[in-house]
Short mmCIF file of C-alpha atoms and ligand atoms in Angstrom, two decimals:
data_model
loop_
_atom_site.label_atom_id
_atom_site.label_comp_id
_atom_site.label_asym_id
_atom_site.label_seq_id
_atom_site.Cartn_x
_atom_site.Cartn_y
_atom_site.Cartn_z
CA UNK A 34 100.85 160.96 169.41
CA UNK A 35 98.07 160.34 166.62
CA UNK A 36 97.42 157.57 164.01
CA UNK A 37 94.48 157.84 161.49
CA UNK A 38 91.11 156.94 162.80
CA UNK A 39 90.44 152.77 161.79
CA UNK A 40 86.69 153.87 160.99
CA UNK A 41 85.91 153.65 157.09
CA UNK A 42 86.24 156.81 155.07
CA UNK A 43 87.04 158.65 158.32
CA UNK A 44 89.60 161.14 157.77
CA UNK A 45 90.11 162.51 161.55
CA UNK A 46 93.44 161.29 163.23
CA UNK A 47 92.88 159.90 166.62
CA UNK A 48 94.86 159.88 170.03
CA UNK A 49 96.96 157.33 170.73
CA UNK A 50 94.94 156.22 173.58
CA UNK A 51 91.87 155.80 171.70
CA UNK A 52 90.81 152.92 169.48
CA UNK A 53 88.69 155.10 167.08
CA UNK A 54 88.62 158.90 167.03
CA UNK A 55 86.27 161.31 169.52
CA UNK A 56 83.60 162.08 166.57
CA UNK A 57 83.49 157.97 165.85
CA UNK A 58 83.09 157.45 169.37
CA UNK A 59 80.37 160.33 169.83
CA UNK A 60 78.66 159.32 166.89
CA UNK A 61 78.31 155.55 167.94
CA UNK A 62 76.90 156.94 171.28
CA UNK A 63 74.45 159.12 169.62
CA UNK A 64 73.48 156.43 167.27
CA UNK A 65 72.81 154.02 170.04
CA UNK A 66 70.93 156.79 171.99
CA UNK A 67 68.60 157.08 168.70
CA UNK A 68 67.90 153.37 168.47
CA UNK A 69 64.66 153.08 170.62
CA UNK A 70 63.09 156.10 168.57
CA UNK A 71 63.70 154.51 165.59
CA UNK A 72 62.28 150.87 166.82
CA UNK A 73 59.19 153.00 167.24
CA UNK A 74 59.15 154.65 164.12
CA UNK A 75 59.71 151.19 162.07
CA UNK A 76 57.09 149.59 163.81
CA UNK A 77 54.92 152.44 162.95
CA UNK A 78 55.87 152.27 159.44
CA UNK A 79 54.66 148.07 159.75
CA UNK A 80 51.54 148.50 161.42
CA UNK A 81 50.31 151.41 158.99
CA UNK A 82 51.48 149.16 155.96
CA UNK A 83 49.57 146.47 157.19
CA UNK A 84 46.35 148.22 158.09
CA UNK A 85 46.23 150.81 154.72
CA UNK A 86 47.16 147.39 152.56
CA UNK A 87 49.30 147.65 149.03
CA UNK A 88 46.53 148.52 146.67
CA UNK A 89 48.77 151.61 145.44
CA UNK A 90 51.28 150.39 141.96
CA UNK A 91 54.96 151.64 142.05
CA UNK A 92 55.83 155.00 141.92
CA UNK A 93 59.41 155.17 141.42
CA UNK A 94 62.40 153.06 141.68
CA UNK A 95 62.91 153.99 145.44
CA UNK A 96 59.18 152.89 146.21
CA UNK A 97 58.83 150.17 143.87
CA UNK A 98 59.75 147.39 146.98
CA UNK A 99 56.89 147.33 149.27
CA UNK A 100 57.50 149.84 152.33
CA UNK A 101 56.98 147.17 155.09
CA UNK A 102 59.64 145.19 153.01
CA UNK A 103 62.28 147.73 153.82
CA UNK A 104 61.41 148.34 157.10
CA UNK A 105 61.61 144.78 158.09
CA UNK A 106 64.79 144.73 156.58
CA UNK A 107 65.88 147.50 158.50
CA UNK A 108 64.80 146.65 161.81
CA UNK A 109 66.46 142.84 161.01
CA UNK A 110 69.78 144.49 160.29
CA UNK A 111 69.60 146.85 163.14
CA UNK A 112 68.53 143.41 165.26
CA UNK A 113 71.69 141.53 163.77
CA UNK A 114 73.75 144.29 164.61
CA UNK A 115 72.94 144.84 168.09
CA UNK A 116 72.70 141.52 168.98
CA UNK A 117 76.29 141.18 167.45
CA UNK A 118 77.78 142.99 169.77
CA UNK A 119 75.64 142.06 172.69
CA UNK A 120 77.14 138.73 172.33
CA UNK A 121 80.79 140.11 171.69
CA UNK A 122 80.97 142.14 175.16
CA UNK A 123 79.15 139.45 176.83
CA UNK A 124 81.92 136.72 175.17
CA UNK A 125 85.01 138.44 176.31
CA UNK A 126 86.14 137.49 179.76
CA UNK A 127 85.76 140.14 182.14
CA UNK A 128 89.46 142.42 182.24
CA UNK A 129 91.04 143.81 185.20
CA UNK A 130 91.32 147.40 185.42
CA UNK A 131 88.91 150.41 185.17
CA UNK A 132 86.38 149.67 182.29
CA UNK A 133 83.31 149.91 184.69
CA UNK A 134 82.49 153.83 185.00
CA UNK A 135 80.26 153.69 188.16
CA UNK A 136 82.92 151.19 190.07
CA UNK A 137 85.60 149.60 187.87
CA UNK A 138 85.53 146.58 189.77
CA UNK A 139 85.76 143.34 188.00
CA UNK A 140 82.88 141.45 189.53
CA UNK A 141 80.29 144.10 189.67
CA UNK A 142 81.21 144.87 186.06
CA UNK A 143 80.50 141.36 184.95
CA UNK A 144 76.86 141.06 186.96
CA UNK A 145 75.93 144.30 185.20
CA UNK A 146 77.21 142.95 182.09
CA UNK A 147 75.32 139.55 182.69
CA UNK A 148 71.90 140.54 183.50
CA UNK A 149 70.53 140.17 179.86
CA UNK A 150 68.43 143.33 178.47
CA UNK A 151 64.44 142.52 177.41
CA UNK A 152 64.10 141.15 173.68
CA UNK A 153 63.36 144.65 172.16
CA UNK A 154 66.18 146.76 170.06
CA UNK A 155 65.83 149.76 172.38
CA UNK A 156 66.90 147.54 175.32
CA UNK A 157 69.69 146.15 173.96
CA UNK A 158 70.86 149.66 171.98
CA UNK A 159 70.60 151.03 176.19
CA UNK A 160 72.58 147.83 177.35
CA UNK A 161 75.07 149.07 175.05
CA UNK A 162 75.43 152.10 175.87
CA UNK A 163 75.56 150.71 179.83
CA UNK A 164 78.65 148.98 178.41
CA UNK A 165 80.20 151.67 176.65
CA UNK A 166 83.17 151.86 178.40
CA UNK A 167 83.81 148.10 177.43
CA UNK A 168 82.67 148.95 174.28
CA UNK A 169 84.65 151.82 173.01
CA UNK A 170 87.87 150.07 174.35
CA UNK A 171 87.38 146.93 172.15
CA UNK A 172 89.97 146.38 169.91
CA UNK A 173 87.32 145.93 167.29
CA UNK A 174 85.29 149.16 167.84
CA UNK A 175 85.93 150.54 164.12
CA UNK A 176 83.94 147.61 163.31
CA UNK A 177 81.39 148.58 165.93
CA UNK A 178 80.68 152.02 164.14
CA UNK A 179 80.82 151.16 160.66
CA UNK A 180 78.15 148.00 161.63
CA UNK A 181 76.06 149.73 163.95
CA UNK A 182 76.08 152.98 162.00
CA UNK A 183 75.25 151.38 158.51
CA UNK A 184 72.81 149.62 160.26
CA UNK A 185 71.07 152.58 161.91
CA UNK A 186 71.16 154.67 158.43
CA UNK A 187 69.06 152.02 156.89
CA UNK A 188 66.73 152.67 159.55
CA UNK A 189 66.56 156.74 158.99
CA UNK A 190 66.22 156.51 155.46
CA UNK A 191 63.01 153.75 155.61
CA UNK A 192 61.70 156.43 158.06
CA UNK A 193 62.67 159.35 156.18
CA UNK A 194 61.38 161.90 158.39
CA UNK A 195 61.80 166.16 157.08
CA UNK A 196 63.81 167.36 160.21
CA UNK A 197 61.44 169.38 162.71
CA UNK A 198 58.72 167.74 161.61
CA UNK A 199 56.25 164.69 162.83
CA UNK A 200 55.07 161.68 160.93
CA UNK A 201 51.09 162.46 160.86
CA UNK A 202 50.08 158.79 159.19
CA UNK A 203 48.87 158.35 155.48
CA UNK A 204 46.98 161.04 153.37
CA UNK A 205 43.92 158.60 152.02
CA UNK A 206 42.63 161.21 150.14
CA UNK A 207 40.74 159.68 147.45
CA UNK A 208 43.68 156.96 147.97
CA UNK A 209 46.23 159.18 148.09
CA UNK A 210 49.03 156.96 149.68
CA UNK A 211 51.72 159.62 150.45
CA UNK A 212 53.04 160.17 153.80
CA UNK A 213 51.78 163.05 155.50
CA UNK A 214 54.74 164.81 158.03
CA UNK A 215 53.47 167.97 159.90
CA UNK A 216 55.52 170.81 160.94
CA UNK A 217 55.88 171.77 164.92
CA UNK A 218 53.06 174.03 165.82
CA UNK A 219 51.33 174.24 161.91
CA UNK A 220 47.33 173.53 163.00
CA UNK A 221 46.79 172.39 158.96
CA UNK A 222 48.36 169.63 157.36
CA UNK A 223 48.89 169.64 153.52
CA UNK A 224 49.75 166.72 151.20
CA UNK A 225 52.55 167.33 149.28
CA UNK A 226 51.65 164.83 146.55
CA UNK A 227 47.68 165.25 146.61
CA UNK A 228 47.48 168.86 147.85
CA UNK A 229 44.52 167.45 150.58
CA UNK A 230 44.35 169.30 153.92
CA UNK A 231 44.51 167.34 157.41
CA UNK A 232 43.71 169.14 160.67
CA UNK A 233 46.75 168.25 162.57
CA UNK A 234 44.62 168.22 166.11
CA UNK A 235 43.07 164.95 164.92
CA UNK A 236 46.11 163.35 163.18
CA UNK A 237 48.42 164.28 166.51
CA UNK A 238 45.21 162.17 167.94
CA UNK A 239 45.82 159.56 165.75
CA UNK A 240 49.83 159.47 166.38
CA UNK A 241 49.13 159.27 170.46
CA UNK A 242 47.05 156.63 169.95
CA UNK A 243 49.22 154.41 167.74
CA UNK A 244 52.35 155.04 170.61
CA UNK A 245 49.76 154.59 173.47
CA UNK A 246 50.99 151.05 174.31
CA UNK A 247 55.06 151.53 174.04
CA UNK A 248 56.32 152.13 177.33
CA UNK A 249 59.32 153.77 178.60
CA UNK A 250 60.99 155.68 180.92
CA UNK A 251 60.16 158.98 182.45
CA UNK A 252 63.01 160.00 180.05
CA UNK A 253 62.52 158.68 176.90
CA UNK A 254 58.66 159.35 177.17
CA UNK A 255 59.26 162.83 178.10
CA UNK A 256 61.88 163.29 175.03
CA UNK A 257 58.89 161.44 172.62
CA UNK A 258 55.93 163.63 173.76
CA UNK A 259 58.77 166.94 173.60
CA UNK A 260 57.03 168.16 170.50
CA UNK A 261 53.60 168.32 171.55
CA UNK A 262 53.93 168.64 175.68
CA UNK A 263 56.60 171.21 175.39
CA UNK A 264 56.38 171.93 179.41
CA UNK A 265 56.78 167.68 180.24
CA UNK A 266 60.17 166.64 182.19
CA UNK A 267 61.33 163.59 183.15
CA UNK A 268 61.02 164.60 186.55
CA UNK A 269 57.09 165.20 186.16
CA UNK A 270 56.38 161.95 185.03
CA UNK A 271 58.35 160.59 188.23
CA UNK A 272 56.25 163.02 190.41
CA UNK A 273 53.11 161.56 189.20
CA UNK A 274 54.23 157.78 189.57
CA UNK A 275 55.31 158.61 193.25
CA UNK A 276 51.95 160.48 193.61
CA UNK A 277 49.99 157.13 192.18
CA UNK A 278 49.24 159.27 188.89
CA UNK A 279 50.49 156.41 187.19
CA UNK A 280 51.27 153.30 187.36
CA UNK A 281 54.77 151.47 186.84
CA UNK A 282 54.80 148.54 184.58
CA UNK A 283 57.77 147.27 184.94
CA UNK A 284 61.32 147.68 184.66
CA UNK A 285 64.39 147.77 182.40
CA UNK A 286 67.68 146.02 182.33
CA UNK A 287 68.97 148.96 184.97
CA UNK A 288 65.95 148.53 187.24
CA UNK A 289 64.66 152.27 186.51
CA UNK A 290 60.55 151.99 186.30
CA UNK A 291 58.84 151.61 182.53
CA UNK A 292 55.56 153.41 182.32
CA UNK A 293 52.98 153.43 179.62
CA UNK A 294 52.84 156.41 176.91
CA UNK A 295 49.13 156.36 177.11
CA UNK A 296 49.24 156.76 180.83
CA UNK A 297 51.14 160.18 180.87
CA UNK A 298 48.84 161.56 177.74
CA UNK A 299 45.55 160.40 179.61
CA UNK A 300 46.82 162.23 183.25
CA UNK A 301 48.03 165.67 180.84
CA UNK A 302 45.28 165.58 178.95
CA UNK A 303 42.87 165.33 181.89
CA UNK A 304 45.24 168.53 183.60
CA UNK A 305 44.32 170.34 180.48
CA UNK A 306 40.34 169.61 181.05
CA UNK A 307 40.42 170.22 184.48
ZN1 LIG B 584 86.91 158.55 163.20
ZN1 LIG B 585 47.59 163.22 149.56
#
């Protein structure tokens, strides 16, 4: 038995058991899944706009607001979002029956669901998707996707990254203020608006040094650094924290070990010397 999918401007039909359809449900996921990348990205896009200053005019309609303007927007709707739901799953009384994947017992579902993630938006978007069980079964899930994903759009287009490429920091060039976005592997970086060439060794420099500080997990680091450590798994950065490589520094909401960016660049790079 199918009805149409409840998610706006969705035209898929969904199974009776489900609240939204499969690609709403994947696509919430994914979104979720993207949320800490994009917290880093946004912050990026703050600290450069507050270092390199405003002293360019407008130059179209689209950059005529002030960039750090629409990326603190972003990140506050993102935040509002979130948080939303944070407190929605946390509201509802626990439910009988299996919505906890690991044990679908009521009790140990509510601890998990009461140990509160860190104040950051990629905690909370991984406390979510802890909880997605309870979270694609609520009755209100359409509402889920079409908030979280509106939300999360905002983000991508403030960011506004060229696929396969990586955000390489401002051009300067005789004030040139466009964004400069290098492709995988190119060793020369050229300005689209200026046509001023970057050597992509020192910005990738620059771009390790601005993440240094973020920590993660052995996962999420070794999905950041993927572009330009192509060899790095998770399970690498694990082996040097049990070999005292690296140091932890602390933990997330699931009790799996944060370590520091700059850390796992300073060991790699230091392999590479040796
Ligand atoms: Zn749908
Ligand atoms: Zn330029």
């Amino acid at each position: 038995m199918t009805a149409p999918c409840p998610v706006s401007a969705c035209p898929r039909p969904r199974p009776g058991h489900l609240t939204v359809c499969r690609a709403c449900s994947a696509g919430l996921l994914r979104d979720l899944a993207d949320v800490s990348n994009l917290e880093t990205h946004l912050e990026l896009t703050l600290s450069r706009q507050s270092r390199t200053g405003d002293r360019h005019g407008s130059r179209s309609a689209d950059t005529a607001l002030p960039y750090d303007e629409r990326a603190r927007s972003a990140l506050t709707v993102l935040r509002s979002a979130l948080v939303g739901w944070y407190r929605q799953l946390v509201d509802d009384e626990p439910r009988p029956g299996p919505i906890c994947r690991q044990c679908s017992h009521p009790s140990c579902l509510w601890l998990h669901r009461s140990r509160p993630p860190a104040d950051n938006l990629a905690a909370i978007a991984r406390w979510l998707l802890r909880q997605r069980a309870a979270l694609l079964g609520h009755q209100a899930v359409a509402e889920a996707v079409d908030e979280l994903g509106a939300a999360i759009r905002q983000a991508r287009r403030v960011i506004d990254r060229p696929p396969a490429t990586w955000y390489a920091g401002p051009c300067r060039v005789d004030g040139c203020p466009a964004d400069l976005y290098a492709r995988h592997g190119a060793t020369v970086i050229r300005c689209r608006e200026c046509g001023g060439t970057h050597s992509a060794i020192l910005r990738e420099q620059w771009l390790m040094a601005q993440v240094a500080d973020h920590l993660g997990t052995a996962t999420e680091i070794a999905r950041a650094l993927a572009a330009f450590q192509p060899g790095l798994t998770p399970s690498m950065i694990r082996g040097y924290a049990h070999r005292g490589r690296i140091l932890d520094r602390g933990q997330d909401e699931l009790g799996r070990p944060l370590y520091r960016i700059g850390d796992v660049i300073a060991l790699l790079n230091e392999r590479i010397a040796g």
